[in-house]
């Protein structure tokens, strides 16, 4: 019997095994004496019945096998490409005699990753070797004093701002806060010279599919809705609130997923119309003028012909000539788009800024700032086109060290010093996400208790303020000779200097790793009066210190280690504060009848993870909750990420264990679910699913605990579902009649509603202690 089982396991492994092999450099295995700067690479992918073809790849190259975890030579990032040969090296300049270790990760066309073994190649004597970029390093005196001279005639790019990306449902629970607390949180995010003062806000154009921490709704779930697009979700509201606080706020939007009616090809005229309809909602229903559209799909590259022949002409024809296109907004590609732009004038004209994600890599430690990532190329810098880190960082703002606040300030500086990047956007501005949901700790600050009003202002708010409160987009310019490093070996200690284009004012943002003495000489044309000093460190953030009066156009300042300083001749900065309400657990017991919000609005305290749930009218004129996504959408990162099971929404407390939950349901079609003790984004927990014909299942995670059918079940009327959890005992009731019992495991989690892709209805949610 054991032999038969082993044979079945072996055959099953062979049937579904994927393999990547035959890794070659310049068509040779482990070659030596490679003499070109940019060799080419190939491999063979063997798929399985589930994923017979390659759907994407990632190449990693490093100076040792150990460093392949955080590649120090080249990391292509995940690419949605089936190419497996002729792939040209795009990493750091290679050296004579250097051995390079490399591997690839391949994703099948229907998900599932396979790693190659580590291999290597060796360089010979390179013909015309490339030189590595060398950042500006400030000179030091024999006494160790770093000297910087700032000059108003110095050249430098225009500062375009620091911003944030509200996407992936990361701002979910902020919408449910009530004033005045909600307004206070928004002040800390967007009010100039008060808190973080984000100057650019990019939002998700929702598609109804999970886009990281949940799903955001679409403005046109059907082709018919495109004629009268709908303001759904909270992103339009968030843009309006940001704009109310800063009239110069720069606005941008980008899709992660698309509704199903646009499948299978998102690069069509219909898709261009869909993009423009989002602008119509913003303008006509919210009086918002959006400045930028990032095209075409988050981290999945873009399409030249679509942009040139459909997107740009449609924007122009519909009255949006002022809306600019940024692209490719990818997390891979090593700025290769410039190879296309220099050969294609029409494409170059359409792309008005170039943005890439995670430019310094994703090593979430204090060494992140020294990660190579995907630096801008000489060609990118020489183009003169605006260069953006269009999504970066993605960490918890609670930390000072590690990958936290100090690291982020260092990144802001590094991106200009190394990459000539003039705009950085972080994900996310705020973590308003239920606990246990994917990336629930990310954000510059936290606000995930709308029922109590509690929120947390994290150090990253003030690390960001060290730039945003001292320079404004388009009005300020970097001074290149005043931008550089204290030590050539690390970006942990850095300085950037900027000047106001319309006055003699200047600001200097400094990050330190070690104790430093800095001497600043001020040349003619820059303000030479009082210099105001602001400081942040691990203990205290954004503290104004004693100001400095330069003598003979010069001053010296002592700098503490692991700190951020802003020196400026401007005024008006402040550390905005409000009294924060106390933290409280989610209300228990809890009732929700959906009567306190308008039809079409989001339900209070719900967190959609897939599909879209909104307030709707019942036949009797009262309100209920409705699942409105009519079909599965065009899923974001469909090659790399496992899909969520079905449309579902979470509510409650992740710590709920022993309780009874009930809700009324109307099954328009397919099936509905009531769940409890559910955690995360993938319906892990207990779920009672019932179909319109009365068939049902009790499920835990992916396992069916019991199933059956209710005789005489009337699928044309409302029914009440109820689940009682008491330690290991789980009992399900339909219309107050016990249907099934299970003696399983003890767990805790949220209550959930789930639905097939039908307009199913939910009402009268009630969560109570057991009697």
XYZ file of C-alpha atoms in Angstrom:
771
model
C 0.000 0.000 0.000
C 2.858 2.394 0.910
C 4.475 1.751 -2.483
C 1.233 2.610 -4.298
C 0.837 5.834 -2.313
C 4.467 6.781 -2.990
C 4.054 6.064 -6.720
C 0.902 8.215 -6.858
C 2.729 11.046 -5.090
C 5.645 10.723 -7.499
C 3.417 10.749 -10.568
C 1.442 13.698 -9.203
C 4.647 15.619 -8.652
C 5.774 14.893 -12.192
C 2.400 15.856 -13.615
C 2.375 19.257 -11.945
C 6.122 19.937 -11.662
C 7.563 23.078 -13.209
C 11.238 23.521 -13.887
C 13.600 26.188 -15.127
C 16.938 24.998 -16.419
C 19.682 25.540 -19.001
C 20.619 29.004 -17.725
C 23.028 30.526 -20.225
C 25.036 33.694 -20.686
C 25.842 34.536 -24.305
C 24.499 31.069 -25.260
C 26.990 29.307 -22.969
C 26.710 27.586 -19.616
C 28.948 29.083 -16.903
C 31.121 30.856 -19.485
C 34.349 32.674 -18.771
C 35.965 35.528 -20.682
C 32.777 37.547 -21.367
C 34.069 40.793 -22.884
C 30.980 42.926 -23.447
C 29.411 45.363 -20.993
C 25.899 44.031 -21.373
C 25.795 40.271 -21.997
C 22.592 38.413 -22.904
C 20.846 35.657 -20.966
C 18.473 32.782 -21.623
C 16.886 29.758 -19.969
C 14.395 26.981 -20.624
C 11.095 26.825 -18.776
C 9.217 23.541 -18.543
C 5.634 24.085 -17.477
C 2.935 21.794 -16.182
C -0.688 21.156 -17.082
C -1.817 24.116 -14.963
C 0.762 26.611 -16.265
C 2.252 25.261 -19.487
C 3.783 28.595 -20.493
C 5.974 31.203 -18.869
C 3.967 34.160 -17.604
C 6.720 36.257 -16.058
C 10.299 36.264 -14.853
C 12.675 37.902 -12.418
C 16.460 37.904 -12.908
C 18.766 38.422 -9.911
C 22.527 38.908 -10.072
C 25.015 39.481 -7.274
C 28.697 39.381 -6.355
C 28.112 36.296 -4.173
C 25.408 33.631 -3.848
C 24.514 34.979 -0.400
C 23.756 38.439 -1.801
C 21.188 37.117 -4.274
C 18.542 37.683 -1.591
C 19.133 41.436 -2.041
C 20.991 41.596 -5.368
C 23.824 44.115 -5.452
C 24.389 43.946 -9.233
C 21.007 43.589 -10.897
C 17.432 42.781 -9.976
C 15.006 43.043 -12.876
C 12.037 42.832 -10.525
C 8.990 40.728 -11.490
C 8.211 41.208 -15.174
C 5.058 39.987 -16.923
C 6.968 38.723 -19.923
C 7.162 35.388 -21.706
C 10.616 36.240 -23.083
C 13.243 33.665 -22.112
C 16.154 34.468 -24.412
C 18.134 37.463 -25.603
C 17.540 39.331 -22.342
C 20.211 41.979 -22.000
C 22.006 42.824 -18.769
C 20.819 46.101 -17.227
C 22.676 46.159 -13.940
C 25.686 47.867 -12.408
C 28.805 48.181 -14.607
C 30.731 44.913 -14.656
C 34.459 44.665 -13.985
C 37.304 42.815 -15.643
C 37.656 39.301 -14.253
C 34.510 39.589 -12.128
C 32.489 36.472 -11.332
C 28.736 37.084 -11.294
C 26.274 34.738 -9.591
C 22.740 34.646 -10.909
C 19.382 32.893 -10.847
C 15.890 33.408 -12.211
C 12.403 32.986 -10.812
C 9.770 32.021 -13.353
C 6.015 32.341 -12.926
C 3.744 30.120 -14.972
C 0.999 31.744 -17.015
C -1.508 30.607 -14.375
C 0.517 31.474 -11.261
C 2.982 29.302 -9.412
C 6.664 30.228 -9.104
C 9.729 28.069 -9.710
C 13.306 29.011 -8.816
C 16.330 28.052 -10.848
C 19.539 26.853 -9.299
C 22.268 29.439 -8.817
C 24.767 29.633 -11.649
C 27.541 32.030 -12.673
C 29.580 33.598 -15.452
C 32.942 35.353 -15.482
C 34.040 38.503 -17.184
C 37.216 38.698 -19.246
C 38.884 41.912 -20.359
C 35.941 44.147 -21.224
C 36.095 46.296 -24.327
C 35.384 49.928 -23.332
C 34.232 49.122 -19.781
C 31.476 51.292 -18.311
C 32.191 53.462 -15.302
C 30.016 53.242 -12.226
C 28.124 56.351 -11.119
C 29.925 58.302 -8.405
C 27.804 60.540 -6.170
C 29.012 63.921 -5.035
C 30.946 63.597 -1.759
C 31.607 66.757 0.239
C 35.173 67.629 1.138
C 36.334 67.514 4.724
C 39.046 69.476 6.495
C 41.833 67.798 8.410
C 39.748 68.339 11.540
C 36.843 66.433 9.996
C 34.645 69.432 9.222
C 32.417 68.883 6.197
C 32.301 71.954 3.968
C 29.395 72.926 1.733
C 29.154 76.024 -0.399
C 25.701 77.000 -1.695
C 25.304 79.216 -4.741
C 22.130 80.696 -6.243
C 23.619 80.266 -9.739
C 24.110 76.545 -9.196
C 22.274 74.238 -11.606
C 19.724 71.664 -10.535
C 16.389 70.116 -11.381
C 13.063 71.511 -10.251
C 11.625 69.932 -7.098
C 8.262 68.279 -7.931
C 7.117 67.268 -4.490
C 6.677 64.454 -2.014
C 3.440 62.506 -2.245
C 1.572 59.369 -1.320
C -0.449 56.631 -2.986
C -3.910 55.805 -1.645
C -4.512 52.409 -3.195
C -5.008 48.763 -2.448
C -7.834 49.700 -0.037
C -5.180 51.057 2.333
C -7.359 54.077 3.247
C -10.411 51.900 3.855
C -11.384 52.757 7.453
C -10.434 56.460 7.378
C -13.695 57.179 5.537
C -15.635 55.872 8.567
C -14.138 58.315 11.076
C -16.383 61.230 12.022
C -15.534 64.885 12.452
C -13.786 66.573 14.096
C -11.358 63.651 14.368
C -11.501 62.759 10.682
C -10.711 66.342 9.726
C -7.781 66.378 12.160
C -6.289 63.266 10.556
C -6.654 64.802 7.097
C -4.919 67.968 8.356
C -1.959 65.889 9.532
C -1.717 64.300 6.094
C -2.356 67.191 3.712
C -2.419 70.622 5.396
C 0.713 72.567 4.380
C 3.204 73.359 7.142
C 1.253 71.378 9.715
C 2.045 67.668 9.409
C 3.326 65.469 6.600
C 2.021 67.997 4.105
C 1.907 65.526 1.230
C 2.008 67.559 -1.976
C 0.897 64.919 -4.484
C -1.891 62.373 -4.079
C -2.206 59.389 -6.370
C -5.373 57.311 -5.965
C -6.539 53.971 -7.245
C -9.104 53.806 -10.004
C -10.856 50.774 -8.546
C -11.856 47.721 -10.517
C -13.594 45.615 -7.881
C -10.778 43.107 -7.459
C -8.364 42.760 -4.559
C -5.487 45.152 -5.122
C -3.439 44.447 -1.956
C -5.333 45.048 1.318
C -8.788 44.825 -0.186
C -10.805 45.838 -3.216
C -11.931 49.279 -4.350
C -15.089 49.755 -6.420
C -15.268 50.749 -10.073
C -16.948 53.853 -11.442
C -18.285 51.693 -14.310
C -18.827 48.053 -13.399
C -20.635 47.511 -16.709
C -20.364 48.938 -20.199
C -23.803 50.477 -19.701
C -22.593 52.372 -16.629
C -19.902 53.991 -18.758
C -22.589 56.296 -20.150
C -23.295 57.576 -16.620
C -20.287 56.677 -14.482
C -20.857 56.388 -10.740
C -18.963 57.970 -7.863
C -18.194 54.946 -5.709
C -15.810 54.384 -2.831
C -13.762 56.999 -1.004
C -11.008 58.064 -3.422
C -12.932 61.010 -4.927
C -13.786 62.139 -1.390
C -10.133 61.827 -0.342
C -8.929 63.883 -3.314
C -11.483 66.558 -2.487
C -10.405 66.696 1.149
C -6.742 66.908 0.160
C -7.497 69.694 -2.315
C -9.540 71.564 0.303
C -6.469 71.686 2.519
C -3.972 72.507 -0.208
C -5.300 74.180 -3.353
C -1.994 73.335 -5.069
C -2.361 69.599 -4.368
C -1.259 67.558 -7.392
C -3.736 64.776 -8.211
C -3.143 61.555 -10.137
C -4.933 58.234 -10.682
C -3.983 54.716 -11.716
C -5.843 51.381 -12.048
C -4.780 48.157 -10.338
C -7.611 46.001 -11.682
C -10.350 46.409 -14.276
C -14.010 45.333 -14.361
C -14.763 42.154 -16.259
C -16.379 43.798 -19.277
C -12.970 45.109 -20.390
C -11.456 41.624 -20.587
C -9.443 40.194 -22.194
C -7.655 43.216 -23.668
C -7.318 46.365 -21.586
C -5.585 48.262 -24.404
C -8.615 49.252 -26.468
C -10.678 52.348 -27.192
C -13.212 51.103 -24.646
C -10.476 51.134 -22.021
C -9.488 54.697 -22.958
C -13.148 55.709 -22.574
C -13.167 53.995 -19.175
C -10.096 55.973 -18.052
C -11.635 59.251 -19.173
C -14.952 58.471 -17.467
C -13.096 58.556 -14.135
C -12.103 62.141 -14.939
C -15.740 62.913 -15.727
C -16.819 61.766 -12.264
C -14.062 63.809 -10.652
C -14.921 66.954 -12.603
C -18.691 66.836 -12.843
C -19.546 65.356 -9.462
C -16.666 66.587 -7.304
C -15.401 69.700 -9.117
C -11.905 68.197 -9.222
C -9.313 68.741 -11.931
C -6.952 65.767 -11.947
C -3.439 66.586 -13.160
C -1.963 63.212 -14.096
C -3.010 59.776 -15.242
C -0.559 56.925 -14.747
C -0.996 54.545 -17.631
C -1.864 51.845 -17.974
C -1.916 49.266 -15.123
C -0.042 49.375 -11.842
C 3.251 47.449 -12.059
C 2.303 45.790 -15.336
C 4.065 48.097 -17.781
C 2.149 49.971 -20.461
C 1.319 49.867 -24.163
C 2.780 52.397 -26.580
C 0.159 52.085 -29.310
C -2.698 52.400 -26.853
C -1.248 55.550 -25.304
C -0.440 57.210 -28.625
C -3.473 56.132 -30.657
C -6.233 55.888 -28.036
C -5.503 57.335 -24.620
C -3.974 60.685 -25.546
C -6.447 61.402 -28.395
C -9.395 60.516 -26.144
C -8.171 62.796 -23.366
C -7.799 65.640 -25.849
C -11.161 65.075 -27.517
C -13.045 64.937 -24.207
C -11.679 68.220 -22.856
C -8.732 66.922 -20.850
C -5.783 68.293 -22.806
C -4.239 69.484 -19.542
C -4.160 65.979 -18.049
C -0.640 64.630 -18.415
C 0.422 61.000 -18.800
C 3.018 59.428 -16.514
C 4.392 55.975 -17.203
C 5.148 53.157 -17.175
C 4.638 53.088 -13.371
C 6.238 49.665 -13.345
C 8.330 47.927 -10.692
C 10.765 46.492 -13.202
C 12.423 47.416 -16.451
C 15.447 49.408 -15.275
C 14.188 52.582 -16.956
C 14.256 50.818 -20.309
C 11.390 52.949 -21.545
C 13.990 55.572 -22.491
C 15.346 53.202 -25.146
C 11.926 53.400 -26.799
C 11.345 57.093 -26.207
C 14.557 58.186 -27.930
C 13.536 56.339 -31.107
C 9.847 57.262 -31.078
C 8.921 60.956 -31.075
C 5.187 60.300 -30.805
C 5.670 58.080 -27.742
C 8.136 60.538 -26.217
C 5.640 63.381 -26.620
C 2.855 61.434 -24.907
C 4.911 60.417 -21.849
C 5.469 63.638 -19.892
C 7.041 62.054 -16.787
C 8.625 58.656 -16.211
C 7.982 56.805 -12.973
C 9.192 53.475 -11.611
C 8.565 51.688 -8.327
C 10.996 50.669 -5.572
C 13.963 52.374 -7.145
C 16.264 51.419 -4.291
C 14.945 47.889 -3.879
C 12.889 46.248 -1.143
C 15.413 45.327 1.536
C 13.327 46.417 4.510
C 16.201 47.001 6.928
C 18.371 49.998 7.805
C 20.538 49.015 4.822
C 17.657 49.622 2.444
C 18.973 53.070 1.538
C 22.190 51.487 0.261
C 20.347 48.881 -1.805
C 21.067 49.099 -5.489
C 17.522 48.509 -6.685
C 17.007 49.931 -10.161
C 18.811 53.272 -10.393
C 18.032 55.706 -13.164
C 20.232 55.437 -16.230
C 22.441 58.074 -17.804
C 19.996 58.126 -20.701
C 17.121 58.875 -18.318
C 18.999 61.749 -16.699
C 20.115 63.199 -20.014
C 16.555 63.182 -21.358
C 15.559 66.133 -19.214
C 12.202 64.432 -18.621
C 10.808 64.471 -15.052
C 11.876 61.319 -13.180
C 9.733 59.951 -10.365
C 9.900 57.244 -7.741
C 6.207 56.744 -8.363
C 5.680 54.236 -5.530
C 8.284 53.485 -2.912
C 9.105 52.553 0.659
C 5.921 50.620 1.707
C 6.716 50.082 5.355
C 5.437 50.919 8.798
C 5.850 54.548 9.791
C 5.914 53.565 13.460
C 9.613 52.687 13.389
C 12.373 55.272 13.541
C 15.213 52.894 12.695
C 15.305 49.912 10.387
C 13.300 50.653 7.250
C 11.255 53.292 9.078
C 11.214 57.083 9.309
C 14.940 57.853 9.220
C 15.366 55.469 6.307
C 12.584 57.196 4.370
C 14.148 60.642 4.835
C 17.410 59.172 3.587
C 15.593 57.810 0.539
C 14.122 61.214 -0.274
C 17.664 62.610 -0.362
C 19.232 59.651 -2.134
C 16.766 59.705 -4.992
C 17.929 63.143 -6.023
C 21.641 62.694 -5.281
C 21.941 59.390 -7.150
C 19.001 59.341 -9.529
C 18.001 62.951 -10.228
C 14.500 61.944 -9.156
C 12.466 65.005 -8.242
C 9.249 63.410 -6.961
C 8.801 60.523 -4.554
C 5.442 58.914 -3.725
C 5.152 56.506 -0.811
C 2.633 53.767 -0.214
C 0.700 54.433 1.870
C -0.155 57.811 3.406
C -2.107 56.118 6.169
C -2.769 52.589 7.352
C -6.555 52.415 7.709
C -6.820 48.652 7.421
C -8.242 45.926 9.660
C -5.711 43.897 11.603
C -4.658 40.604 9.952
C -5.418 41.922 6.466
C -2.441 41.997 4.079
C 0.034 44.849 4.828
C -1.999 45.951 7.844
C 0.975 47.742 9.426
C 1.984 49.909 6.487
C 1.567 53.679 6.244
C 3.052 56.957 7.426
C 0.493 56.942 10.271
C -2.302 54.697 11.513
C -6.059 55.200 11.785
C -7.966 51.921 11.990
C -10.424 52.555 14.844
C -13.183 54.786 13.463
C -15.581 53.559 16.173
C -13.321 55.069 18.892
C -11.682 57.898 16.947
C -8.239 56.688 18.011
C -5.289 57.140 15.662
C -1.490 57.230 15.858
C 0.849 59.883 14.469
C 4.044 58.060 13.588
C 7.605 59.404 13.136
C 7.357 59.040 9.355
C 4.898 61.946 9.278
C 7.670 64.177 10.620
C 10.435 62.616 8.537
C 8.363 63.637 5.515
C 7.694 67.099 6.957
C 11.452 67.706 6.958
C 11.150 68.089 3.177
C 7.553 69.139 2.507
C 7.490 71.981 5.044
C 10.645 73.492 3.554
C 10.054 73.381 -0.223
C 7.033 73.436 -2.546
C 6.637 71.743 -5.951
C 7.660 73.676 -9.067
C 8.626 76.752 -7.011
C 11.841 75.303 -5.630
C 14.991 74.060 -7.347
C 17.757 71.723 -6.208
C 21.283 73.161 -6.029
C 23.453 70.313 -7.273
C 26.695 71.400 -5.596
C 24.817 71.467 -2.312
C 23.579 67.887 -2.738
C 25.855 65.012 -1.746
C 27.173 62.573 0.838
C 29.302 62.807 3.968
C 30.919 59.443 3.152
C 31.289 57.854 -0.295
C 30.541 54.377 1.105
C 26.930 55.023 2.197
C 23.805 57.075 1.533
C 22.949 57.049 5.243
C 24.559 60.453 5.658
C 23.431 62.976 3.038
C 22.506 66.574 2.284
C 20.223 68.140 -0.311
C 19.918 71.896 -0.772
C 17.125 73.731 -2.559
C 16.329 77.377 -3.291
C 13.118 79.266 -3.882
C 12.940 80.314 -7.535
C 11.112 83.530 -6.598
C 13.214 84.741 -3.675
C 16.598 84.366 -2.001
C 15.285 81.770 0.468
C 16.902 78.361 0.685
C 16.457 75.111 2.633
C 18.829 72.250 3.407
C 17.671 68.749 4.428
C 20.301 66.666 6.209
C 20.336 63.010 7.284
C 23.159 61.724 9.481
C 24.590 58.344 10.378
C 27.459 59.625 12.496
C 28.244 62.772 14.425
C 29.139 65.493 11.937
C 30.416 69.062 11.965
C 29.097 71.034 9.004
C 30.353 74.359 7.746
C 28.074 76.157 5.280
C 29.207 79.068 3.135
C 26.486 81.179 1.544
C 27.290 82.755 -1.814
C 25.845 86.011 -3.125
C 22.188 85.889 -4.098
C 21.001 83.603 -1.280
C 19.494 84.794 2.001
C 22.174 85.448 4.599
C 20.103 86.330 7.635
C 18.635 84.066 10.304
C 18.764 80.291 9.649
C 16.018 78.288 11.387
C 16.858 74.755 12.525
C 14.478 71.805 12.922
C 15.539 68.355 14.144
C 14.175 64.810 14.495
C 15.721 61.785 16.162
C 14.503 58.523 17.690
C 13.239 60.214 20.866
C 11.763 63.465 19.547
C 10.556 64.477 16.104
C 10.240 67.857 14.441
C 11.614 70.036 17.217
C 12.674 73.617 16.487
C 16.151 74.335 17.850
C 17.930 77.609 18.431
C 18.308 79.520 15.177
C 21.672 80.469 13.673
C 22.911 83.911 12.623
C 25.577 83.508 9.890
C 28.772 85.495 10.264
C 30.507 86.701 7.117
C 28.101 84.555 5.078
C 29.148 81.402 6.894
C 28.078 79.274 9.845
C 28.976 75.986 11.514
C 26.571 73.485 13.054
C 27.143 70.316 15.090
C 24.980 67.400 13.963
C 24.009 64.397 16.093
C 24.079 60.864 14.651
C 21.016 59.085 13.199
C 19.078 62.325 12.935
C 17.245 64.483 10.407
C 17.782 68.238 10.220
C 16.145 70.937 8.158
C 17.938 74.286 7.898
C 15.953 77.073 6.275
C 15.537 80.799 5.861
C 11.758 80.343 5.552
C 9.229 80.518 8.377
C 5.795 79.170 9.248
C 6.683 75.535 9.916
C 4.930 73.825 12.813
C 4.362 70.461 14.424
C 0.605 70.225 14.278
C -1.040 68.388 17.148
C -4.536 67.435 18.275
C -5.881 65.609 21.299
C -6.334 61.973 20.293
C -9.306 59.957 21.633
C -8.618 56.794 23.613
C -8.382 53.444 21.883
C -11.376 51.139 22.306
C -12.274 47.693 21.033
C -14.865 47.315 18.277
C -18.341 47.681 19.853
C -19.747 44.405 21.146
C -22.555 43.447 20.937
C -23.030 45.067 17.523
C -26.003 45.760 15.239
C -26.102 47.234 11.719
C -29.244 47.915 9.672
C -27.536 50.129 7.015
C -30.012 52.983 7.509
C -27.470 55.686 8.428
C -25.925 56.138 4.978
C -27.216 57.072 1.545
C -27.930 54.644 -1.266
C -24.739 53.956 -3.218
C -22.484 54.795 -0.276
C -20.000 52.497 1.424
C -21.263 50.609 4.477
C -19.818 51.656 7.838
C -16.868 49.626 9.189
C -16.911 47.115 6.336
C -13.727 46.167 4.501
C -14.308 44.710 1.040
C -11.663 42.173 0.078
C -13.033 41.242 -3.342
C -16.046 42.485 -5.265
C -17.907 45.547 -4.042
C -20.613 46.035 -1.414
C -22.688 49.229 -1.182
C -25.880 50.576 0.381
C -29.005 49.761 -1.670
C -32.792 50.130 -1.445
C -35.072 47.243 -0.523
C -38.584 46.921 -1.930
C -40.046 48.344 1.297
C -37.933 51.519 0.986
C -35.467 50.643 3.746
C -31.750 50.127 3.210
C -29.643 46.999 2.918
C -26.215 45.948 1.653
C -25.744 44.819 -1.950
C -22.897 43.127 -3.805
C -22.660 45.075 -7.091
C -19.756 43.599 -9.070
C -21.498 41.559 -11.813
C -18.555 39.371 -12.817
C -14.943 38.601 -12.019
C -12.674 41.407 -13.102
C -9.295 41.677 -14.757
C -7.212 40.794 -11.717
C -4.114 42.779 -10.790
C -0.848 40.793 -10.627
C -2.756 37.824 -12.024
C 0.477 36.018 -12.878
C 2.028 36.305 -9.424
C -0.714 36.427 -6.798
C -3.252 33.782 -5.851
C -6.785 35.055 -6.428
C -9.256 35.764 -3.655
C -12.024 33.199 -3.484
C -15.094 35.336 -4.226
C -16.606 38.753 -3.423
C -16.536 39.228 0.336
C -16.391 41.891 3.019
C -15.146 41.847 6.624
C -16.497 43.593 9.712
C -15.812 43.511 13.434
C -12.897 42.465 15.620
C -10.163 39.998 14.762
C -10.227 38.829 18.402
C -13.883 37.758 18.411
C -14.027 34.111 19.485
C -17.227 33.046 21.253
C -20.245 34.860 19.806
C -23.339 34.491 17.673
C -23.644 36.350 14.363
C -26.762 36.606 12.243
C -27.927 38.424 9.119
C -30.853 38.481 6.723
C -30.040 37.538 3.125
C -31.800 37.676 -0.221
C -30.286 35.416 -2.866
C -30.777 37.038 -6.247
C -28.613 34.355 -7.819
C -25.794 31.938 -7.119
C -25.026 31.804 -3.401
C -24.336 33.874 -0.317
C -22.226 33.282 2.767
C -22.202 34.296 6.408
C -18.835 33.787 8.027
C -17.241 34.089 11.437
C -13.803 33.818 12.979
C -12.462 34.952 9.596
C -8.933 36.306 9.270
C -6.977 37.923 6.470
C -7.929 38.611 2.888
C -8.679 35.084 1.691
C -11.734 33.947 3.696
C -9.749 31.868 6.153
C -12.236 30.876 8.826
C -15.734 29.430 9.178
C -18.231 30.108 6.366
C -21.796 28.943 5.869
C -22.641 29.048 2.164
C -26.184 28.617 0.888
C -27.406 28.680 -2.704
C -30.693 29.865 -4.180
C -31.853 26.242 -4.494
C -31.278 25.549 -0.788
C -28.054 23.540 -1.057
C -25.523 24.479 1.635
C -22.005 23.873 2.931
C -20.200 24.600 6.186
C -16.605 25.352 5.314
C -13.473 25.998 7.336
C -10.755 27.565 5.190
C -10.816 25.294 2.129
C -12.235 22.239 3.908
C -15.944 21.328 3.764
C -17.031 20.243 7.239
C -20.600 19.311 6.244
C -23.064 19.849 3.433
C -26.692 19.245 2.574
C -29.912 20.656 1.147
C -32.896 22.355 2.774
C -36.087 20.764 1.504
C -38.657 23.245 0.241
C -36.272 26.169 0.456
C -37.853 29.257 -1.136
C -35.149 31.189 -2.948
C -37.476 34.083 -3.767
C -37.776 35.466 -0.211
C -35.501 36.792 2.528
C -33.936 34.316 4.976
C -32.031 34.679 8.217
C -28.659 32.953 8.614
C -27.062 32.525 12.030
C -23.862 30.932 13.320
C -23.103 30.267 16.993
C -19.451 29.854 18.028
C -18.631 28.450 21.461
C -15.112 27.122 21.914
C -14.863 24.122 19.562
C -18.607 23.993 18.903
C -20.071 25.601 15.785
C -23.800 25.511 15.055
C -25.603 26.966 12.015
C -29.237 28.051 11.840
C -31.394 29.007 8.847
C -34.592 30.840 9.792
C -33.914 29.863 13.445
C -33.802 26.142 12.638
C -30.580 24.272 13.325
C -29.076 22.995 10.067
C -25.686 21.603 11.052
C -23.245 21.303 13.939
C -19.514 20.824 14.034
C -16.985 20.130 16.751
C -13.857 21.571 15.207
C -11.105 23.961 16.344
C -11.073 27.134 18.412
C -10.124 30.277 16.495
C -10.998 33.962 16.358
C -11.693 36.550 13.702
C -14.105 38.832 11.905
C -17.634 38.352 10.684
C -17.864 38.212 6.899
C -20.415 38.378 4.122
C -19.597 36.683 0.827
C -21.441 36.330 -2.447
C -21.182 34.888 -5.892
C -21.035 37.514 -8.665
C -24.716 38.351 -8.318
C -26.691 41.273 -6.863
C -27.235 39.494 -3.558
C -28.531 41.417 -0.542
C -27.655 41.446 3.179
C -29.351 43.206 6.069
C -29.789 43.361 9.836
C -26.349 42.175 10.857
C -26.220 41.337 14.536
C -23.283 40.083 16.629
C -24.102 39.120 20.222
C -22.581 37.253 23.150
C -23.792 33.705 23.575
C -26.577 33.104 26.079
